[in-house]
Amino acid sequence: MEGKNEQRAGLLQGIGAYGMWGLVPLFWPLLKPSGAAEILAHRMVWSLAVVGVVLLVLKRWAWIGELLRQPRKLALITAAAAVITVNWGLYIWAVNNGRVVEASLGYFINPLVTIAMGVLLLGERLRPAQWIAVATGVAAVLVLAIGYGRAPWVSLVLAFSFATYGLAKKKVNMGGLESLAAETAVLFLPALGFLMWLAARGETTFTSGGGAGHGLLLASTGLVTAVPLIAFGAAAIRVPLSTLGLLQYLAPVFQFALGVAYFHEEMPPERWAGFALVWVALTLLTWDALRTARRSRATALRLAAARAAGRTAGAAPAAAAPVPPAAEAAGTPESRPATTAGCPDVTGTPGAGK
């Protein structure tokens, strides 16, 4: 029951995270005339301030010492911080330069990139439907490259960077708040140094870009960044990566709708064709994932029923058949309990401890 509650909480946290990311393109244009690099630096600095306050209130500091004593986990945190910096910065630039639709494409193809990384990096084997989906995704990128007149590099960088980030978060296996605090701590000094450099050159917009209101908006990037990332980090350790892959569709759907309906970005026929191929690939992935999950559940139920039937069948003869006195005296196998005389020990089988 506790496991189901954890998964349910993780599912809600994942929905909340991707829903907020889907609407965030409405926020970044409010920060103009600040450039993408300055906005990114403020995200890093103010995110650490936000999570620091939360940790102070919750008095959750013990994990810091444990993390410092684990070089491998610390290296993964540093890698996650590096790739999310690329993702953050490029996404801000794309939104503020009229490429919301192209940015949304990055998150549409992210599940396909995650699958490709599983094959190339982890040696995973794909099912036929997954191969078809990946091939369709590659075809979509080619069609979009023709439509754009260039490779959709914004989409590809966003997809690969966020897929790498998700993989690192999964391996770190820390709470959402703690992992975000560690990542922003890694990013804090470089970001603060950059902001101080801008101030020394008189190029900062924190105080001169639009008064106190603009400064407050830049400071609020900490909340805009921290809240969905905390939710994502919490979801990443509670639900399977495949479930996170399905939830990822929420953010690009919202972003694509905003790009077309709100920002009025162009969608020529070849671009619609490319996106249609991506959606076909995602439909295949979703269908395959749901079918596989149903089969896995059915198999688990059959195995559980078989184990229960085996235990019942093995226990009945032991209770009904009398033990020969000679065997009892000699301590032969007939005098032992049925679970050790003729049946396998079930205490070490999967699921036996639940």
mmCIF file of C-alpha atoms in Angstrom:
data_model
loop_
_atom_site.group_PDB
_atom_site.id
_atom_site.type_symbol
_atom_site.label_atom_id
_atom_site.label_comp_id
_atom_site.label_asym_id
_atom_site.label_seq_id
_atom_site.Cartn_x
_atom_site.Cartn_y
_atom_site.Cartn_z
ATOM 1 C CA MET A 1 0.000 0.000 0.000
ATOM 2 C CA GLU A 2 2.821 2.354 0.871
ATOM 3 C CA GLY A 3 4.442 1.694 -2.504
ATOM 4 C CA LYS A 4 1.201 2.530 -4.311
ATOM 5 C CA ASN A 5 0.848 5.767 -2.354
ATOM 6 C CA GLU A 6 4.428 6.697 -3.256
ATOM 7 C CA GLN A 7 3.784 6.069 -6.938
ATOM 8 C CA ARG A 8 0.535 8.039 -6.809
ATOM 9 C CA ALA A 9 2.316 10.979 -5.186
ATOM 10 C CA GLY A 10 5.106 10.750 -7.770
ATOM 11 C CA LEU A 11 2.571 10.743 -10.591
ATOM 12 C CA LEU A 12 0.919 13.923 -9.303
ATOM 13 C CA GLN A 13 4.303 15.577 -8.810
ATOM 14 C CA GLY A 14 5.286 14.673 -12.366
ATOM 15 C CA ILE A 15 2.045 16.076 -13.794
ATOM 16 C CA GLY A 16 2.563 19.289 -11.831
ATOM 17 C CA ALA A 17 6.178 19.639 -12.976
ATOM 18 C CA TYR A 18 5.454 19.151 -16.671
ATOM 19 C CA GLY A 19 2.341 21.313 -16.525
ATOM 20 C CA MET A 20 4.350 24.222 -15.098
ATOM 21 C CA TRP A 21 7.104 23.734 -17.683
ATOM 22 C CA GLY A 22 4.467 23.793 -20.406
ATOM 23 C CA LEU A 23 3.288 27.254 -19.370
ATOM 24 C CA VAL A 24 6.679 28.813 -18.604
ATOM 25 C CA PRO A 25 7.070 30.346 -22.117
ATOM 26 C CA LEU A 26 4.613 32.976 -20.922
ATOM 27 C CA PHE A 27 7.099 34.099 -18.271
ATOM 28 C CA TRP A 28 10.443 34.553 -20.061
ATOM 29 C CA PRO A 29 9.344 37.416 -22.376
ATOM 30 C CA LEU A 30 8.438 39.414 -19.255
ATOM 31 C CA LEU A 31 12.152 39.589 -18.395
ATOM 32 C CA LYS A 32 13.210 41.552 -21.468
ATOM 33 C CA PRO A 33 15.473 43.532 -21.989
ATOM 34 C CA SER A 34 17.582 41.036 -19.988
ATOM 35 C CA GLY A 35 19.482 38.637 -22.223
ATOM 36 C CA ALA A 36 19.356 34.870 -21.948
ATOM 37 C CA ALA A 37 22.740 34.635 -20.198
ATOM 38 C CA GLU A 38 21.767 37.152 -17.513
ATOM 39 C CA ILE A 39 18.393 35.487 -16.943
ATOM 40 C CA LEU A 40 20.149 32.115 -16.687
ATOM 41 C CA ALA A 41 22.596 33.443 -14.077
ATOM 42 C CA HIS A 42 19.732 34.834 -12.018
ATOM 43 C CA ARG A 43 17.957 31.465 -12.223
ATOM 44 C CA MET A 44 21.006 29.790 -10.735
ATOM 45 C CA VAL A 45 21.522 32.306 -7.928
ATOM 46 C CA TRP A 46 17.912 32.732 -6.865
ATOM 47 C CA SER A 47 17.120 29.018 -7.130
ATOM 48 C CA LEU A 48 19.758 28.275 -4.512
ATOM 49 C CA ALA A 49 18.313 31.029 -2.318
ATOM 50 C CA VAL A 50 14.834 29.481 -2.552
ATOM 51 C CA VAL A 51 15.894 25.916 -1.800
ATOM 52 C CA GLY A 52 18.214 27.157 0.952
ATOM 53 C CA VAL A 53 15.271 28.758 2.731
ATOM 54 C CA VAL A 54 13.181 25.606 2.351
ATOM 55 C CA LEU A 55 15.994 23.432 3.723
ATOM 56 C CA LEU A 56 16.445 25.838 6.622
ATOM 57 C CA VAL A 57 12.755 25.589 7.506
ATOM 58 C CA LEU A 58 12.721 21.786 7.196
ATOM 59 C CA LYS A 59 16.126 21.400 8.924
ATOM 60 C CA ARG A 60 17.291 18.899 6.315
ATOM 61 C CA TRP A 61 21.077 19.178 6.216
ATOM 62 C CA ALA A 62 22.363 15.666 6.979
ATOM 63 C CA TRP A 63 22.476 14.719 3.298
ATOM 64 C CA ILE A 64 25.239 17.270 2.589
ATOM 65 C CA GLY A 65 27.876 15.359 4.548
ATOM 66 C CA GLU A 66 26.765 12.065 3.008
ATOM 67 C CA LEU A 67 26.992 13.533 -0.502
ATOM 68 C CA LEU A 68 30.487 14.916 0.081
ATOM 69 C CA ARG A 69 31.629 11.437 1.123
ATOM 70 C CA GLN A 70 30.386 9.905 -2.162
ATOM 71 C CA PRO A 71 32.543 11.133 -5.062
ATOM 72 C CA ARG A 72 30.565 9.207 -7.679
ATOM 73 C CA LYS A 73 27.262 10.734 -6.625
ATOM 74 C CA LEU A 74 28.865 14.170 -6.429
ATOM 75 C CA ALA A 75 30.183 13.728 -9.970
ATOM 76 C CA LEU A 76 26.676 12.803 -11.166
ATOM 77 C CA ILE A 77 25.270 15.913 -9.490
ATOM 78 C CA THR A 78 27.895 18.038 -11.237
ATOM 79 C CA ALA A 79 27.057 16.431 -14.585
ATOM 80 C CA ALA A 80 23.339 17.030 -14.014
ATOM 81 C CA ALA A 81 24.065 20.680 -13.166
ATOM 82 C CA ALA A 82 26.117 21.112 -16.342
ATOM 83 C CA VAL A 83 23.505 19.665 -18.722
ATOM 84 C CA ILE A 84 20.576 21.482 -17.120
ATOM 85 C CA THR A 85 22.515 24.737 -17.494
ATOM 86 C CA VAL A 86 22.693 24.134 -21.241
ATOM 87 C CA ASN A 87 19.001 23.229 -21.289
ATOM 88 C CA TRP A 88 17.907 26.282 -19.272
ATOM 89 C CA GLY A 89 19.986 28.774 -21.226
ATOM 90 C CA LEU A 90 19.015 27.541 -24.674
ATOM 91 C CA TYR A 91 15.337 27.314 -23.783
ATOM 92 C CA ILE A 92 15.237 30.909 -22.524
ATOM 93 C CA TRP A 93 17.004 32.080 -25.671
ATOM 94 C CA ALA A 94 14.631 30.116 -27.918
ATOM 95 C CA VAL A 95 11.467 31.476 -26.288
ATOM 96 C CA ASN A 96 12.669 35.082 -26.377
ATOM 97 C CA ASN A 97 13.753 34.732 -30.011
ATOM 98 C CA GLY A 98 10.501 33.422 -31.462
ATOM 99 C CA ARG A 99 11.327 29.702 -31.442
ATOM 100 C CA VAL A 100 8.750 28.351 -29.010
ATOM 101 C CA VAL A 101 7.488 25.770 -31.517
ATOM 102 C CA GLU A 102 11.019 24.551 -32.247
ATOM 103 C CA ALA A 103 11.691 24.356 -28.509
ATOM 104 C CA SER A 104 8.525 22.315 -28.010
ATOM 105 C CA LEU A 105 9.764 19.887 -30.655
ATOM 106 C CA GLY A 106 12.790 19.211 -28.459
ATOM 107 C CA TYR A 107 10.596 17.921 -25.681
ATOM 108 C CA PHE A 108 8.412 15.962 -28.099
ATOM 109 C CA ILE A 109 11.420 13.994 -29.361
ATOM 110 C CA ASN A 110 12.937 13.690 -25.880
ATOM 111 C CA PRO A 111 11.347 10.240 -25.239
ATOM 112 C CA LEU A 112 12.824 8.993 -28.521
ATOM 113 C CA VAL A 113 16.237 10.309 -27.494
ATOM 114 C CA THR A 114 15.866 8.604 -24.106
ATOM 115 C CA ILE A 115 15.218 5.294 -25.860
ATOM 116 C CA ALA A 116 18.215 5.810 -28.164
ATOM 117 C CA MET A 117 20.422 6.537 -25.154
ATOM 118 C CA GLY A 118 19.208 3.339 -23.517
ATOM 119 C CA VAL A 119 20.345 1.358 -26.555
ATOM 120 C CA LEU A 120 23.663 3.131 -27.079
ATOM 121 C CA LEU A 121 24.718 3.668 -23.456
ATOM 122 C CA LEU A 122 22.996 0.915 -21.494
ATOM 123 C CA GLY A 123 22.856 -1.864 -24.076
ATOM 124 C CA GLU A 124 19.069 -2.136 -23.919
ATOM 125 C CA ARG A 125 17.175 -4.087 -26.572
ATOM 126 C CA LEU A 126 14.221 -2.495 -28.310
ATOM 127 C CA ARG A 127 10.916 -4.093 -29.132
ATOM 128 C CA PRO A 128 9.724 -3.866 -32.777
ATOM 129 C CA ALA A 129 7.284 -1.043 -32.033
ATOM 130 C CA GLN A 130 10.063 0.959 -30.399
ATOM 131 C CA TRP A 131 12.309 0.493 -33.432
ATOM 132 C CA ILE A 132 9.498 1.731 -35.676
ATOM 133 C CA ALA A 133 8.940 4.739 -33.395
ATOM 134 C CA VAL A 134 12.626 5.675 -33.387
ATOM 135 C CA ALA A 135 12.834 5.313 -37.188
ATOM 136 C CA THR A 136 9.732 7.486 -37.554
ATOM 137 C CA GLY A 137 11.296 10.078 -35.255
ATOM 138 C CA VAL A 138 14.454 10.162 -37.378
ATOM 139 C CA ALA A 139 12.307 10.640 -40.486
ATOM 140 C CA ALA A 140 10.490 13.484 -38.740
ATOM 141 C CA VAL A 141 13.761 15.267 -37.970
ATOM 142 C CA LEU A 142 14.788 14.940 -41.628
ATOM 143 C CA VAL A 143 11.460 16.356 -42.818
ATOM 144 C CA LEU A 144 11.730 19.237 -40.354
ATOM 145 C CA ALA A 145 15.325 19.907 -41.426
ATOM 146 C CA ILE A 146 14.080 20.292 -44.997
ATOM 147 C CA GLY A 147 11.223 22.516 -43.815
ATOM 148 C CA TYR A 148 13.466 24.759 -41.722
ATOM 149 C CA GLY A 149 16.247 24.753 -44.311
ATOM 150 C CA ARG A 150 18.628 23.576 -41.576
ATOM 151 C CA ALA A 151 18.812 20.959 -38.845
ATOM 152 C CA PRO A 152 16.451 21.792 -35.928
ATOM 153 C CA TRP A 153 19.483 22.172 -33.658
ATOM 154 C CA VAL A 154 17.541 23.918 -30.876
ATOM 155 C CA SER A 155 15.205 20.928 -30.647
ATOM 156 C CA LEU A 156 18.018 18.385 -30.734
ATOM 157 C CA VAL A 157 20.145 20.105 -28.066
ATOM 158 C CA LEU A 158 17.147 20.521 -25.764
ATOM 159 C CA ALA A 159 16.148 16.870 -26.236
ATOM 160 C CA PHE A 160 19.615 15.412 -25.637
ATOM 161 C CA SER A 161 20.416 17.685 -22.693
ATOM 162 C CA PHE A 162 17.176 16.949 -20.856
ATOM 163 C CA ALA A 163 17.379 13.210 -21.551
ATOM 164 C CA THR A 164 20.889 13.232 -20.069
ATOM 165 C CA TYR A 165 19.631 15.218 -17.093
ATOM 166 C CA GLY A 166 16.842 12.725 -16.438
ATOM 167 C CA LEU A 167 19.291 9.812 -16.623
ATOM 168 C CA ALA A 168 21.650 11.488 -14.143
ATOM 169 C CA LYS A 169 18.793 12.282 -11.746
ATOM 170 C CA LYS A 170 17.655 8.676 -11.852
ATOM 171 C CA LYS A 171 21.128 7.397 -10.991
ATOM 172 C CA VAL A 172 21.678 9.969 -8.217
ATOM 173 C CA ASN A 173 18.475 8.804 -6.491
ATOM 174 C CA MET A 174 18.175 11.823 -4.179
ATOM 175 C CA GLY A 175 15.100 13.710 -3.076
ATOM 176 C CA GLY A 176 13.939 16.492 -5.375
ATOM 177 C CA LEU A 177 14.761 19.276 -2.921
ATOM 178 C CA GLU A 178 18.175 17.893 -2.000
ATOM 179 C CA SER A 179 19.286 17.217 -5.567
ATOM 180 C CA LEU A 180 18.198 20.678 -6.717
ATOM 181 C CA ALA A 181 20.055 22.262 -3.800
ATOM 182 C CA ALA A 182 23.210 20.358 -4.731
ATOM 183 C CA GLU A 183 22.925 21.275 -8.420
ATOM 184 C CA THR A 184 22.360 24.973 -7.759
ATOM 185 C CA ALA A 185 25.203 24.983 -5.234
ATOM 186 C CA VAL A 186 27.513 23.769 -8.020
ATOM 187 C CA LEU A 187 26.218 26.539 -10.309
ATOM 188 C CA PHE A 188 26.072 29.348 -7.737
ATOM 189 C CA LEU A 189 29.623 30.747 -7.784
ATOM 190 C CA PRO A 190 29.989 30.859 -11.599
ATOM 191 C CA ALA A 191 26.576 32.513 -11.900
ATOM 192 C CA LEU A 192 27.259 35.063 -9.163
ATOM 193 C CA GLY A 193 30.647 35.847 -10.710
ATOM 194 C CA PHE A 194 29.009 36.488 -14.081
ATOM 195 C CA LEU A 195 26.421 38.826 -12.552
ATOM 196 C CA MET A 196 29.139 40.751 -10.712
ATOM 197 C CA TRP A 197 31.073 41.034 -13.976
ATOM 198 C CA LEU A 198 27.991 42.456 -15.719
ATOM 199 C CA ALA A 199 27.514 44.946 -12.886
ATOM 200 C CA ALA A 200 31.141 46.065 -13.077
ATOM 201 C CA ARG A 201 30.724 46.725 -16.806
ATOM 202 C CA GLY A 202 27.455 48.578 -16.242
ATOM 203 C CA GLU A 203 25.562 46.038 -18.360
ATOM 204 C CA THR A 204 23.277 44.530 -15.732
ATOM 205 C CA THR A 205 19.525 45.027 -16.075
ATOM 206 C CA PHE A 206 18.772 43.955 -12.505
ATOM 207 C CA THR A 207 18.487 47.534 -11.293
ATOM 208 C CA SER A 208 18.340 49.453 -14.563
ATOM 209 C CA GLY A 209 16.171 47.292 -16.823
ATOM 210 C CA GLY A 210 12.822 48.563 -15.606
ATOM 211 C CA GLY A 211 13.003 49.539 -11.963
ATOM 212 C CA ALA A 212 12.173 47.513 -8.889
ATOM 213 C CA GLY A 213 9.514 45.500 -10.714
ATOM 214 C CA HIS A 214 12.028 44.144 -13.189
ATOM 215 C CA GLY A 215 14.402 43.231 -10.356
ATOM 216 C CA LEU A 216 11.629 41.355 -8.589
ATOM 217 C CA LEU A 217 10.798 39.453 -11.762
ATOM 218 C CA LEU A 218 14.419 38.394 -12.126
ATOM 219 C CA ALA A 219 14.482 37.318 -8.478
ATOM 220 C CA SER A 220 11.294 35.299 -9.015
ATOM 221 C CA THR A 221 13.163 33.093 -11.491
ATOM 222 C CA GLY A 222 14.225 31.183 -8.386
ATOM 223 C CA LEU A 223 10.641 30.176 -7.696
ATOM 224 C CA VAL A 224 9.840 29.556 -11.365
ATOM 225 C CA THR A 225 12.849 27.251 -11.559
ATOM 226 C CA ALA A 226 12.780 25.584 -8.166
ATOM 227 C CA VAL A 227 9.127 24.599 -7.873
ATOM 228 C CA PRO A 228 8.821 22.405 -11.019
ATOM 229 C CA LEU A 229 12.331 20.978 -10.619
ATOM 230 C CA ILE A 230 11.621 19.971 -7.025
ATOM 231 C CA ALA A 231 8.443 18.281 -8.234
ATOM 232 C CA PHE A 232 10.326 16.559 -11.075
ATOM 233 C CA GLY A 233 13.115 15.376 -8.789
ATOM 234 C CA ALA A 234 10.585 13.928 -6.357
ATOM 235 C CA ALA A 235 8.734 12.190 -9.190
ATOM 236 C CA ALA A 236 11.942 10.772 -10.711
ATOM 237 C CA ILE A 237 12.628 8.587 -7.663
ATOM 238 C CA ARG A 238 9.017 7.470 -7.193
ATOM 239 C CA VAL A 239 7.838 6.448 -10.659
ATOM 240 C CA PRO A 240 9.501 4.448 -13.448
ATOM 241 C CA LEU A 241 11.422 6.320 -16.115
ATOM 242 C CA SER A 242 8.895 5.050 -18.667
ATOM 243 C CA THR A 243 6.105 6.825 -16.783
ATOM 244 C CA LEU A 244 8.123 10.034 -16.722
ATOM 245 C CA GLY A 245 8.535 9.618 -20.466
ATOM 246 C CA LEU A 246 4.767 9.554 -20.914
ATOM 247 C CA LEU A 247 4.274 12.583 -18.667
ATOM 248 C CA GLN A 248 6.812 14.499 -20.735
ATOM 249 C CA TYR A 249 4.200 14.910 -23.449
ATOM 250 C CA LEU A 250 2.282 17.426 -21.314
ATOM 251 C CA ALA A 251 4.934 20.155 -21.472
ATOM 252 C CA PRO A 252 5.512 20.197 -25.252
ATOM 253 C CA VAL A 253 1.768 20.044 -25.942
ATOM 254 C CA PHE A 254 1.266 23.230 -23.932
ATOM 255 C CA GLN A 255 4.370 24.834 -25.452
ATOM 256 C CA PHE A 256 3.349 23.970 -29.007
ATOM 257 C CA ALA A 257 -0.145 25.345 -28.440
ATOM 258 C CA LEU A 258 1.298 28.576 -27.035
ATOM 259 C CA GLY A 259 3.746 28.892 -29.931
ATOM 260 C CA VAL A 260 1.024 28.550 -32.560
ATOM 261 C CA ALA A 261 -1.998 30.182 -30.891
ATOM 262 C CA TYR A 262 -0.428 32.793 -28.605
ATOM 263 C CA PHE A 263 2.934 33.714 -30.168
ATOM 264 C CA HIS A 264 1.605 33.171 -33.733
ATOM 265 C CA GLU A 265 4.722 31.426 -35.023
ATOM 266 C CA GLU A 266 4.652 30.189 -38.610
ATOM 267 C CA MET A 267 3.704 26.580 -39.331
ATOM 268 C CA PRO A 268 4.141 25.850 -43.052
ATOM 269 C CA PRO A 269 2.920 22.484 -44.419
ATOM 270 C CA GLU A 270 6.327 20.770 -44.227
ATOM 271 C CA ARG A 271 6.583 21.715 -40.552
ATOM 272 C CA TRP A 272 3.135 20.268 -39.860
ATOM 273 C CA ALA A 273 4.250 17.094 -41.679
ATOM 274 C CA GLY A 274 7.337 16.790 -39.482
ATOM 275 C CA PHE A 275 5.365 17.287 -36.289
ATOM 276 C CA ALA A 276 2.761 14.776 -37.496
ATOM 277 C CA LEU A 277 5.489 12.146 -37.887
ATOM 278 C CA VAL A 278 6.737 12.907 -34.371
ATOM 279 C CA TRP A 279 3.225 12.483 -32.991
ATOM 280 C CA VAL A 280 2.871 9.157 -34.839
ATOM 281 C CA ALA A 281 6.108 7.986 -33.235
ATOM 282 C CA LEU A 282 4.923 9.051 -29.784
ATOM 283 C CA THR A 283 1.586 7.307 -30.317
ATOM 284 C CA LEU A 284 3.459 4.092 -31.145
ATOM 285 C CA LEU A 285 5.591 4.448 -28.023
ATOM 286 C CA THR A 286 2.557 5.054 -25.837
ATOM 287 C CA TRP A 287 0.660 2.094 -27.277
ATOM 288 C CA ASP A 288 3.680 -0.181 -26.866
ATOM 289 C CA ALA A 289 4.330 0.978 -23.312
ATOM 290 C CA LEU A 290 0.714 0.425 -22.248
ATOM 291 C CA ARG A 291 0.563 -2.994 -23.917
ATOM 292 C CA THR A 292 3.831 -4.070 -22.283
ATOM 293 C CA ALA A 293 2.673 -2.856 -18.883
ATOM 294 C CA ARG A 294 -0.578 -4.836 -19.176
ATOM 295 C CA ARG A 295 1.322 -7.981 -20.157
ATOM 296 C CA SER A 296 3.761 -7.540 -17.290
ATOM 297 C CA ARG A 297 0.939 -7.170 -14.783
ATOM 298 C CA ALA A 298 -0.832 -10.233 -16.173
ATOM 299 C CA THR A 299 2.381 -12.277 -15.979
ATOM 300 C CA ALA A 300 3.014 -11.157 -12.407
ATOM 301 C CA LEU A 301 -0.510 -12.162 -11.399
ATOM 302 C CA ARG A 302 -0.148 -15.605 -12.998
ATOM 303 C CA LEU A 303 3.183 -16.198 -11.228
ATOM 304 C CA ALA A 304 1.729 -15.096 -7.906
ATOM 305 C CA ALA A 305 -1.248 -17.430 -8.380
ATOM 306 C CA ALA A 306 1.078 -20.298 -9.314
ATOM 307 C CA ARG A 307 3.236 -19.733 -6.233
ATOM 308 C CA ALA A 308 0.157 -19.598 -4.001
ATOM 309 C CA ALA A 309 -1.191 -22.822 -5.534
ATOM 310 C CA GLY A 310 2.204 -24.483 -5.090
ATOM 311 C CA ARG A 311 2.380 -23.534 -1.421
ATOM 312 C CA THR A 312 -1.164 -24.822 -0.825
ATOM 313 C CA ALA A 313 -0.520 -28.100 -2.640
ATOM 314 C CA GLY A 314 2.742 -28.625 -0.793
ATOM 315 C CA ALA A 315 1.313 -27.873 2.638
ATOM 316 C CA ALA A 316 -1.711 -30.195 2.392
ATOM 317 C CA PRO A 317 0.140 -33.546 2.090
ATOM 318 C CA ALA A 318 2.435 -32.563 4.901
ATOM 319 C CA ALA A 319 -0.505 -31.995 7.197
ATOM 320 C CA ALA A 320 -2.400 -35.103 6.119
ATOM 321 C CA ALA A 321 0.313 -37.738 5.805
ATOM 322 C CA PRO A 322 1.607 -39.181 9.095
ATOM 323 C CA VAL A 323 5.365 -39.321 9.551
ATOM 324 C CA PRO A 324 6.699 -42.862 9.970
ATOM 325 C CA PRO A 325 8.106 -43.345 13.483
ATOM 326 C CA ALA A 326 11.356 -44.727 12.147
ATOM 327 C CA ALA A 327 11.825 -41.754 9.873
ATOM 328 C CA GLU A 328 11.013 -39.329 12.707
ATOM 329 C CA ALA A 329 13.588 -40.961 14.924
ATOM 330 C CA ALA A 330 16.242 -40.964 12.237
ATOM 331 C CA GLY A 331 15.632 -37.335 11.232
ATOM 332 C CA THR A 332 15.249 -38.219 7.555
ATOM 333 C CA PRO A 333 13.759 -35.720 5.069
ATOM 334 C CA GLU A 334 10.274 -37.111 5.630
ATOM 335 C CA SER A 335 10.332 -35.687 9.146
ATOM 336 C CA ARG A 336 11.088 -32.098 8.035
ATOM 337 C CA PRO A 337 8.503 -29.434 7.182
ATOM 338 C CA ALA A 338 7.233 -29.595 3.612
ATOM 339 C CA THR A 339 8.770 -26.229 2.714
ATOM 340 C CA THR A 340 12.262 -27.610 3.277
ATOM 341 C CA ALA A 341 11.800 -31.256 2.357
ATOM 342 C CA GLY A 342 10.189 -31.096 -1.026
ATOM 343 C CA CYS A 343 9.399 -27.471 -1.855
ATOM 344 C CA PRO A 344 11.679 -24.635 -2.813
ATOM 345 C CA ASP A 345 12.386 -21.965 -0.237
ATOM 346 C CA VAL A 346 10.080 -19.084 -1.171
ATOM 347 C CA THR A 347 11.601 -16.528 1.176
ATOM 348 C CA GLY A 348 14.119 -15.417 -1.415
ATOM 349 C CA THR A 349 11.814 -15.210 -4.394
ATOM 350 C CA PRO A 350 10.793 -11.845 -5.856
ATOM 351 C CA GLY A 351 7.907 -10.278 -4.031
ATOM 352 C CA ALA A 352 8.058 -12.672 -1.083
ATOM 353 C CA GLY A 353 8.976 -9.951 1.342
ATOM 354 C CA LYS A 354 5.977 -7.757 0.569
#
